[in-house]
CSV table of C-alpha atoms and ligand atoms in Angstrom, one decimal:
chain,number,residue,atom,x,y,z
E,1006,UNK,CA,-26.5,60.9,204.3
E,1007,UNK,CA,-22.9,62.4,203.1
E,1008,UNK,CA,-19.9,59.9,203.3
E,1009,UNK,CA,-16.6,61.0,203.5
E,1010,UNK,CA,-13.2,60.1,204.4
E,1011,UNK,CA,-10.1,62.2,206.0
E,1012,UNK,CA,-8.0,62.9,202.9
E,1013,UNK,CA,-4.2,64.2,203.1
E,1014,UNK,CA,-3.1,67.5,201.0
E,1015,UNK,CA,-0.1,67.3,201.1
E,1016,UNK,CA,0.1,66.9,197.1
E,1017,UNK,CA,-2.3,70.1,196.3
E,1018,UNK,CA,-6.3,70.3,197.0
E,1019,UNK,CA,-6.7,69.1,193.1
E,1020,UNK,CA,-5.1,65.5,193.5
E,1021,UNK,CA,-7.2,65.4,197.1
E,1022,UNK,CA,-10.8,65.7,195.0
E,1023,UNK,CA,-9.3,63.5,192.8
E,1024,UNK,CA,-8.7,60.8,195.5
E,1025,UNK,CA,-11.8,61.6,197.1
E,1026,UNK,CA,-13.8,60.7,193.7
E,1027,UNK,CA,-11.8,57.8,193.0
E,1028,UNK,CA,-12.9,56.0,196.4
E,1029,UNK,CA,-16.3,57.2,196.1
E,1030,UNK,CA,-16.7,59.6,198.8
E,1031,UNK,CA,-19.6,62.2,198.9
E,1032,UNK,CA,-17.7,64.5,201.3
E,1033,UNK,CA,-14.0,65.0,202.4
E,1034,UNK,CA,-11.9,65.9,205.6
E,1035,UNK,CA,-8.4,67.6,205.8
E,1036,UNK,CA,-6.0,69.1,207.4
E,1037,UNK,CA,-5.1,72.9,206.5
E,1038,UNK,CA,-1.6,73.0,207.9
E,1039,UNK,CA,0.6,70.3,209.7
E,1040,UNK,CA,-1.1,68.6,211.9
E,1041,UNK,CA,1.6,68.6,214.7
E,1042,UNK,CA,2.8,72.2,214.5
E,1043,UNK,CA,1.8,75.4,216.1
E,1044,UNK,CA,3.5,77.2,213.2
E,1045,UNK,CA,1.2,78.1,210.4
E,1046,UNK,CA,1.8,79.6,207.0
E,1047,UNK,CA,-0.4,82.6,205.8
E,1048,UNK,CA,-3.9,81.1,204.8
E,1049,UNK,CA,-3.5,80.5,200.9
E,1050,UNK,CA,-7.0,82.2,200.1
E,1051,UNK,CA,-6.3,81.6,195.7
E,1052,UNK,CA,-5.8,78.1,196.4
E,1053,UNK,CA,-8.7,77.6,199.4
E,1054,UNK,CA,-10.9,79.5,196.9
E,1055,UNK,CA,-10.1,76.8,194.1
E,1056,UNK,CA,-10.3,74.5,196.5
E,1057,UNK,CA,-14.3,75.1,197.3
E,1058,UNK,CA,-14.8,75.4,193.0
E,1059,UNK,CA,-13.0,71.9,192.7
E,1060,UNK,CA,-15.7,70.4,195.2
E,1061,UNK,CA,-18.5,72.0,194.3
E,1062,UNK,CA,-17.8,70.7,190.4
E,1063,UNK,CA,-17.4,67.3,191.8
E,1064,UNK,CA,-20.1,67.4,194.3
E,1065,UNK,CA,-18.3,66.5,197.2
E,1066,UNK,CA,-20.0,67.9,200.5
E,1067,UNK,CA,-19.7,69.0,203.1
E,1068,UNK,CA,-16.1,69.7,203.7
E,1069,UNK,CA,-14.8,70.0,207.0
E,1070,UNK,CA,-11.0,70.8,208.7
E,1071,UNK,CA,-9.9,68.6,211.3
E,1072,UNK,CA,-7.3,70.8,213.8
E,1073,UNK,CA,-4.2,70.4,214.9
E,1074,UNK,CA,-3.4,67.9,217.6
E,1075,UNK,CA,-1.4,69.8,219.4
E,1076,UNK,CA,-5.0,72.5,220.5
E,1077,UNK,CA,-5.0,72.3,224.3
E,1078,UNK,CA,-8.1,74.4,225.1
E,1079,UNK,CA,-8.3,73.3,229.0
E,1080,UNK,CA,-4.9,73.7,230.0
E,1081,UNK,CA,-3.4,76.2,232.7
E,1082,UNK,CA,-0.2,77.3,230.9
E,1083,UNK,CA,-0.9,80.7,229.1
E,1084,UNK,CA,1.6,79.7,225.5
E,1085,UNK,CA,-0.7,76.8,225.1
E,1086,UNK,CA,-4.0,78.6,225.7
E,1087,UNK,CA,-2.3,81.7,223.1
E,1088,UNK,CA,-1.3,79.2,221.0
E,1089,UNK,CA,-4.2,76.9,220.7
E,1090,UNK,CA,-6.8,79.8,220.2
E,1091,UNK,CA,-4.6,80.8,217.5
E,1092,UNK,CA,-4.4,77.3,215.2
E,1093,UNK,CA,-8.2,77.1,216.0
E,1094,UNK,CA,-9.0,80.3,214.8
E,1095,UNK,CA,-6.4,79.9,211.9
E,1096,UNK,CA,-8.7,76.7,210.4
E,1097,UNK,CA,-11.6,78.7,211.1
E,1098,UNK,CA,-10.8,81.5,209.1
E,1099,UNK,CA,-9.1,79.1,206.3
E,1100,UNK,CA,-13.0,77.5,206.5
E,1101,UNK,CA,-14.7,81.0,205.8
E,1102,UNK,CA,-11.9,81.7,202.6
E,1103,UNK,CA,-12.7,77.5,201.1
E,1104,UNK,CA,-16.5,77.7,202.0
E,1105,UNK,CA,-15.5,74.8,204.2
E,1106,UNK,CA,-18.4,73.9,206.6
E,1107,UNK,CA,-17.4,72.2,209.7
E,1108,UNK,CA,-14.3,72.6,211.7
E,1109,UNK,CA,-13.4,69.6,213.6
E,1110,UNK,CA,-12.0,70.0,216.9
E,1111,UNK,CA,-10.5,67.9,220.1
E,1112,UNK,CA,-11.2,70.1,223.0
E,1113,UNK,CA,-7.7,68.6,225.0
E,1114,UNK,CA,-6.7,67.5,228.5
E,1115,UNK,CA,-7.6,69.3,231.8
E,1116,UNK,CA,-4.4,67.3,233.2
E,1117,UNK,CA,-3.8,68.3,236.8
E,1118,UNK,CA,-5.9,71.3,236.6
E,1119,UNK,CA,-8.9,71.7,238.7
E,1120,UNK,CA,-11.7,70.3,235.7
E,1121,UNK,CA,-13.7,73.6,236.7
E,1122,UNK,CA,-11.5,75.8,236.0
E,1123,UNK,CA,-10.4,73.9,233.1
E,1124,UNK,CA,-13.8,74.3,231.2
E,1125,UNK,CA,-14.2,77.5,232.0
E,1126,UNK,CA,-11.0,78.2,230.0
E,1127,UNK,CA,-12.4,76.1,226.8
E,1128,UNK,CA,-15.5,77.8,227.0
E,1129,UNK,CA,-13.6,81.3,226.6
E,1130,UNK,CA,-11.3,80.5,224.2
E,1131,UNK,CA,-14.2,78.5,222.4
E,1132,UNK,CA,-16.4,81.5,222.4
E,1133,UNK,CA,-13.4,83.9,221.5
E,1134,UNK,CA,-12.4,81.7,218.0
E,1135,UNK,CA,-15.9,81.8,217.1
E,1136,UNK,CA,-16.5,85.8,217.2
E,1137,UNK,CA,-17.5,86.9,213.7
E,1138,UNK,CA,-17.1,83.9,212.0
E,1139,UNK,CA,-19.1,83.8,208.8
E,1140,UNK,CA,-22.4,81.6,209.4
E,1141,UNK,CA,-21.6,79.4,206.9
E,1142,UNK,CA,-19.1,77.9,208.8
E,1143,UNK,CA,-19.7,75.9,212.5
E,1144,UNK,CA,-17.4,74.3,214.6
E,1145,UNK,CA,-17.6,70.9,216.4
E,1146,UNK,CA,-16.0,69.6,219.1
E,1147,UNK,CA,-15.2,65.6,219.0
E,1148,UNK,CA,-15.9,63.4,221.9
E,1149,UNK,CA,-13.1,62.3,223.4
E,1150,UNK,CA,-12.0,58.4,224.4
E,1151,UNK,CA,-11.9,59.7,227.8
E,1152,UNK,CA,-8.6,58.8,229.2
E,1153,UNK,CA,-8.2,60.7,232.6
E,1154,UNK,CA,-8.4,63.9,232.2
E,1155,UNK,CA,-9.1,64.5,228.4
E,1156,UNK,CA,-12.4,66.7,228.0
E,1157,UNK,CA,-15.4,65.9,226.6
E,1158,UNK,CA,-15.3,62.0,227.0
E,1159,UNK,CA,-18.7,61.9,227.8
E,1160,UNK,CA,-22.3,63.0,226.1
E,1161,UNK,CA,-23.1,64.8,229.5
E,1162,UNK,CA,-19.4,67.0,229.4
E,1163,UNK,CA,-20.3,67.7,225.9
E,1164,UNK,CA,-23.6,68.9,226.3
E,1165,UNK,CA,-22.4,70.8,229.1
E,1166,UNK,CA,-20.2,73.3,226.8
E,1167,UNK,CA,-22.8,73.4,224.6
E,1168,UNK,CA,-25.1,74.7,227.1
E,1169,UNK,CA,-22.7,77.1,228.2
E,1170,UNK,CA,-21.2,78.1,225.0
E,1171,UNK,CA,-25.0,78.5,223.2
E,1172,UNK,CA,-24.1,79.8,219.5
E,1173,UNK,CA,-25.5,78.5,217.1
E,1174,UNK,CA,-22.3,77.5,214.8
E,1175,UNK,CA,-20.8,75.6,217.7
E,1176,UNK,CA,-21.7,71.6,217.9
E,1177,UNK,CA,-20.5,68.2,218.3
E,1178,UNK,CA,-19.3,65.3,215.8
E,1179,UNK,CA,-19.4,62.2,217.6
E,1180,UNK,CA,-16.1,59.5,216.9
E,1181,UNK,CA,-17.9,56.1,217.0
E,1182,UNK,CA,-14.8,54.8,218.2
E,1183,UNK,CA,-13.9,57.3,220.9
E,1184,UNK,CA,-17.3,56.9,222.1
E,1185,UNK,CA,-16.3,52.8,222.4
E,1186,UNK,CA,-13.1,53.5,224.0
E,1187,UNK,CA,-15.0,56.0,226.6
E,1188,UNK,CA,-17.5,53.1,227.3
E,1189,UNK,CA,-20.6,53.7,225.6
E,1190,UNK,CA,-21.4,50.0,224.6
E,1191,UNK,CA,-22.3,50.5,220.4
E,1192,UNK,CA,-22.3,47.2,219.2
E,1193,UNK,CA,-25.9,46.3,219.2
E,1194,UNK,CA,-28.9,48.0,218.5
E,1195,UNK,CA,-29.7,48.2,222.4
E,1196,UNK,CA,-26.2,49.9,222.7
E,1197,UNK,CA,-26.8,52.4,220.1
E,1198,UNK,CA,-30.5,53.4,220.9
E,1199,UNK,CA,-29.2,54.1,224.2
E,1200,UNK,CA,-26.2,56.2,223.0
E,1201,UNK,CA,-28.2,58.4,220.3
E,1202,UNK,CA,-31.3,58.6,223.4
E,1203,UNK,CA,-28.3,60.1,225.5
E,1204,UNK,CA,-27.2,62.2,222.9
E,1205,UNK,CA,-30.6,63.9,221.9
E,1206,UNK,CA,-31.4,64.3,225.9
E,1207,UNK,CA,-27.6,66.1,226.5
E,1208,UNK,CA,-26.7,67.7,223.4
E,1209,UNK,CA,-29.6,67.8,221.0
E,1210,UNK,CA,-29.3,66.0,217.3
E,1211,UNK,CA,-30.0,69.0,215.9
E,1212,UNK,CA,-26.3,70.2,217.5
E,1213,UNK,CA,-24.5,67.1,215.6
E,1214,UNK,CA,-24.4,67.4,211.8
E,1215,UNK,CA,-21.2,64.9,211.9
E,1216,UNK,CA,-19.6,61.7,213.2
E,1217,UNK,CA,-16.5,60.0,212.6
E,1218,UNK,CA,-17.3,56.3,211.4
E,1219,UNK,CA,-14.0,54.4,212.7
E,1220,UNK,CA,-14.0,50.9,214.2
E,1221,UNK,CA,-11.8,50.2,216.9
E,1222,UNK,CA,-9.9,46.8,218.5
E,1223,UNK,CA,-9.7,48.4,222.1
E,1224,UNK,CA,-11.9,47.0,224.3
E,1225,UNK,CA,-15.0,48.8,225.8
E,1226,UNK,CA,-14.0,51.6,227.9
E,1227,UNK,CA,-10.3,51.3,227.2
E,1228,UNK,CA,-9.8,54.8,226.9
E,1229,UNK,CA,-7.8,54.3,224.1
E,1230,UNK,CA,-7.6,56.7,220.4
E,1231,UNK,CA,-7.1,53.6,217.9
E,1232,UNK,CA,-9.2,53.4,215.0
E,1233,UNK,CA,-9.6,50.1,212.9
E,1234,UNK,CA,-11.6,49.1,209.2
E,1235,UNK,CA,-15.5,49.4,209.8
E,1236,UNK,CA,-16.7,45.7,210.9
E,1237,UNK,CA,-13.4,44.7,211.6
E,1238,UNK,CA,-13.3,45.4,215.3
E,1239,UNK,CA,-15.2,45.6,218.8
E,1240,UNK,CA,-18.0,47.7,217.0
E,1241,UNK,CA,-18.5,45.3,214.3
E,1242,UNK,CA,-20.9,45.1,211.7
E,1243,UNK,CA,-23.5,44.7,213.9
E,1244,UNK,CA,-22.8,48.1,215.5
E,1245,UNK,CA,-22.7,50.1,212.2
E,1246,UNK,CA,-26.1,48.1,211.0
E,1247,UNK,CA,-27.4,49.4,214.4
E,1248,UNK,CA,-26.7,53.0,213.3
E,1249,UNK,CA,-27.8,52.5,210.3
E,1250,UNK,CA,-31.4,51.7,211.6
E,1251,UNK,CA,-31.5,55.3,213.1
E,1252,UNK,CA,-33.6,57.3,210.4
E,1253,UNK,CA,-32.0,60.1,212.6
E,1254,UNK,CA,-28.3,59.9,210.5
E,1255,UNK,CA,-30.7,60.6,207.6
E,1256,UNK,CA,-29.4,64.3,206.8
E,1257,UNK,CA,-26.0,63.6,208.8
E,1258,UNK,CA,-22.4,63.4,207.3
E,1259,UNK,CA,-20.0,60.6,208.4
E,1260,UNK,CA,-16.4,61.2,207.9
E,1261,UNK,CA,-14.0,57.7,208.3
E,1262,UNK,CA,-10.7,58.1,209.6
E,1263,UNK,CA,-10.3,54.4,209.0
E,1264,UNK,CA,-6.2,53.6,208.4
E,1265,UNK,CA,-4.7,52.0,205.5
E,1266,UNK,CA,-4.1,52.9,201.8
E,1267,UNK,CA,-6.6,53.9,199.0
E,1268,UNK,CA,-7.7,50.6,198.6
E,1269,UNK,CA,-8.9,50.9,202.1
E,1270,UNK,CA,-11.1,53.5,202.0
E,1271,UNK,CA,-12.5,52.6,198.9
E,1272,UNK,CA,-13.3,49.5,200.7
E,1273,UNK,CA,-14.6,50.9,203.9
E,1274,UNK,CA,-16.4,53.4,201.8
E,1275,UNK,CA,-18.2,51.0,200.0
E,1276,UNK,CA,-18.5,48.8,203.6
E,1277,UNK,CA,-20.9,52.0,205.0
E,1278,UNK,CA,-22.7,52.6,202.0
E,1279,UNK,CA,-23.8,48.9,201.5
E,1280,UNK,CA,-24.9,49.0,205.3
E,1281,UNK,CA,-26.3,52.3,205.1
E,1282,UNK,CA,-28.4,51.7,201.7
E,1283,UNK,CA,-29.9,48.4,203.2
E,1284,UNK,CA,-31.2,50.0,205.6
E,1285,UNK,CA,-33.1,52.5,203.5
E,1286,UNK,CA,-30.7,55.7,203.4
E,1287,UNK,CA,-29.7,58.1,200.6
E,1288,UNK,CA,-26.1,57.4,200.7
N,1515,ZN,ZN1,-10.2,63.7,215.7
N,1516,ZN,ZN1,-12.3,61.3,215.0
């Protein structure tokens, strides 16, 4: 198993791998523009390209781009639709110039749109951002902590787009604590089993090469997007361990998006690994 951890880049992709080695990660998320702008510069291919040298010399993979959070993909106003396609297919092309492998992506809100026609839109714009993509590079949608009338709360909703979407570079990454928040009960092996059984029935582990390891203080089915230090909250150690048991997450990356300083993540690095070795993983 790959561990990683969301890294910023603000200071240059060099001092990023250099963060990333320092706290012992294996693999590394960022962001490739601002995270709450639709404006985007040109893609900075020289820099992208010595981006993917940098991380192959320091062995840290996979790599994957976490979107904007601004990318509506569900909702009814055209500028939104226009504009989300556009930053999604932005990261996706900046993934094909970095030989970046996953890009991460929240699907959005049907809000008081008919769901329906909601997914429908997704699906299209979903299916228009991938069109000759390089096959190096997938895209996965994150489940969602199911408030309302966010998309993709569920494993069911999420296996539905994949059905309907069926290309092979299009996936899932499951958020440990959005999957808390929307209710799935994760903190015991019984809780867990019955997640990843769900998940294989709907989706297919074969369609999830990633998850986001984050613990969370909202309570089971709070529908809330708060992420905590792994152990330290509702999923506890006990719900990590219980992952950890799954020879499944063998060949699987886990990115934390844990907050806090470098300390932190060196910490809850080190948290994941421990759990993850004692339970007979490569990590
Ligand atoms: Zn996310
Ligand atoms: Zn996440």
């Amino acid at each position: 198993m790959r561990i990683g951890v969301h890294v910023r880049v603000s200071a240059g992709y060099p001092a990023a791998i250099e963060y990333a080695k320092r706290v012992k990660a294996t693999a590394i998320q960022i962001f490739s523009s601002n995270p709450r702008s639709y404006r985007t510069s040109p893609i900075n291919r020289p820099a992208l390209e010595k981006f993917r040298e940098l991380r192959k010399e320091a062995g840290i993979e996979p790599c994957a781009i976490h979107t904007p959070y601004l990318i509506n993909l569900a909702a009814e106003n055209e500028k939104v639709s226009t504009g989300s396609l556009a930053l999604l297919r932005f990261d996706l092309e900046a993934a094909e110039a970095g030989g970046v492998n996953y890009v991460n992506t929240h699907l959005g809100s049907y809000g008081k749109r008919d769901r329906e026609a909601g997914f429908a839109s997704a699906c299209r714009l979903l299916s228009a951002a991938l069109e000759g993509i390089t096959p190096g590079v997938t895209l996965v949608m994150e489940n969602s902590a199911g408030a309302g009338s966010l998309c993709g709360g569920t494993l069911e909703e999420l296996g539905r787009f994949i059905k309907a979407i069926d290309h092979p570079q299009f996936g899932v990454c499951l958020d440990t604590a959005h999957a808390w928040a929307a209710g799935y009960e994760i903190n015991s092996q019984r809780g867990v089993d019955d997640f990843l059984y769900q998940a294989a029935e709907q989706i297919g582990l074969d369609r999830i090469p990633m998850f986001h390891f984050n613990d969370t203080e909202v309570p089971l089915g709070g529908n809330r997007d708060r992420h905590h230090h792994i152990g330290e909250g509702n999923i506890g150690f006990d719900g990590f361990r219980a992952l950890a048991a799954r020879p499944e997450l063998r060949d699987k990356t886990a990115i934390l998006e844990t907050p806090g300083e470098e300390a932190d993540d060196a910490r809850n690095i080190e948290t994941i690994r421990a759990i993850f070795k004692g339970a007979g993983h490569e990590i």
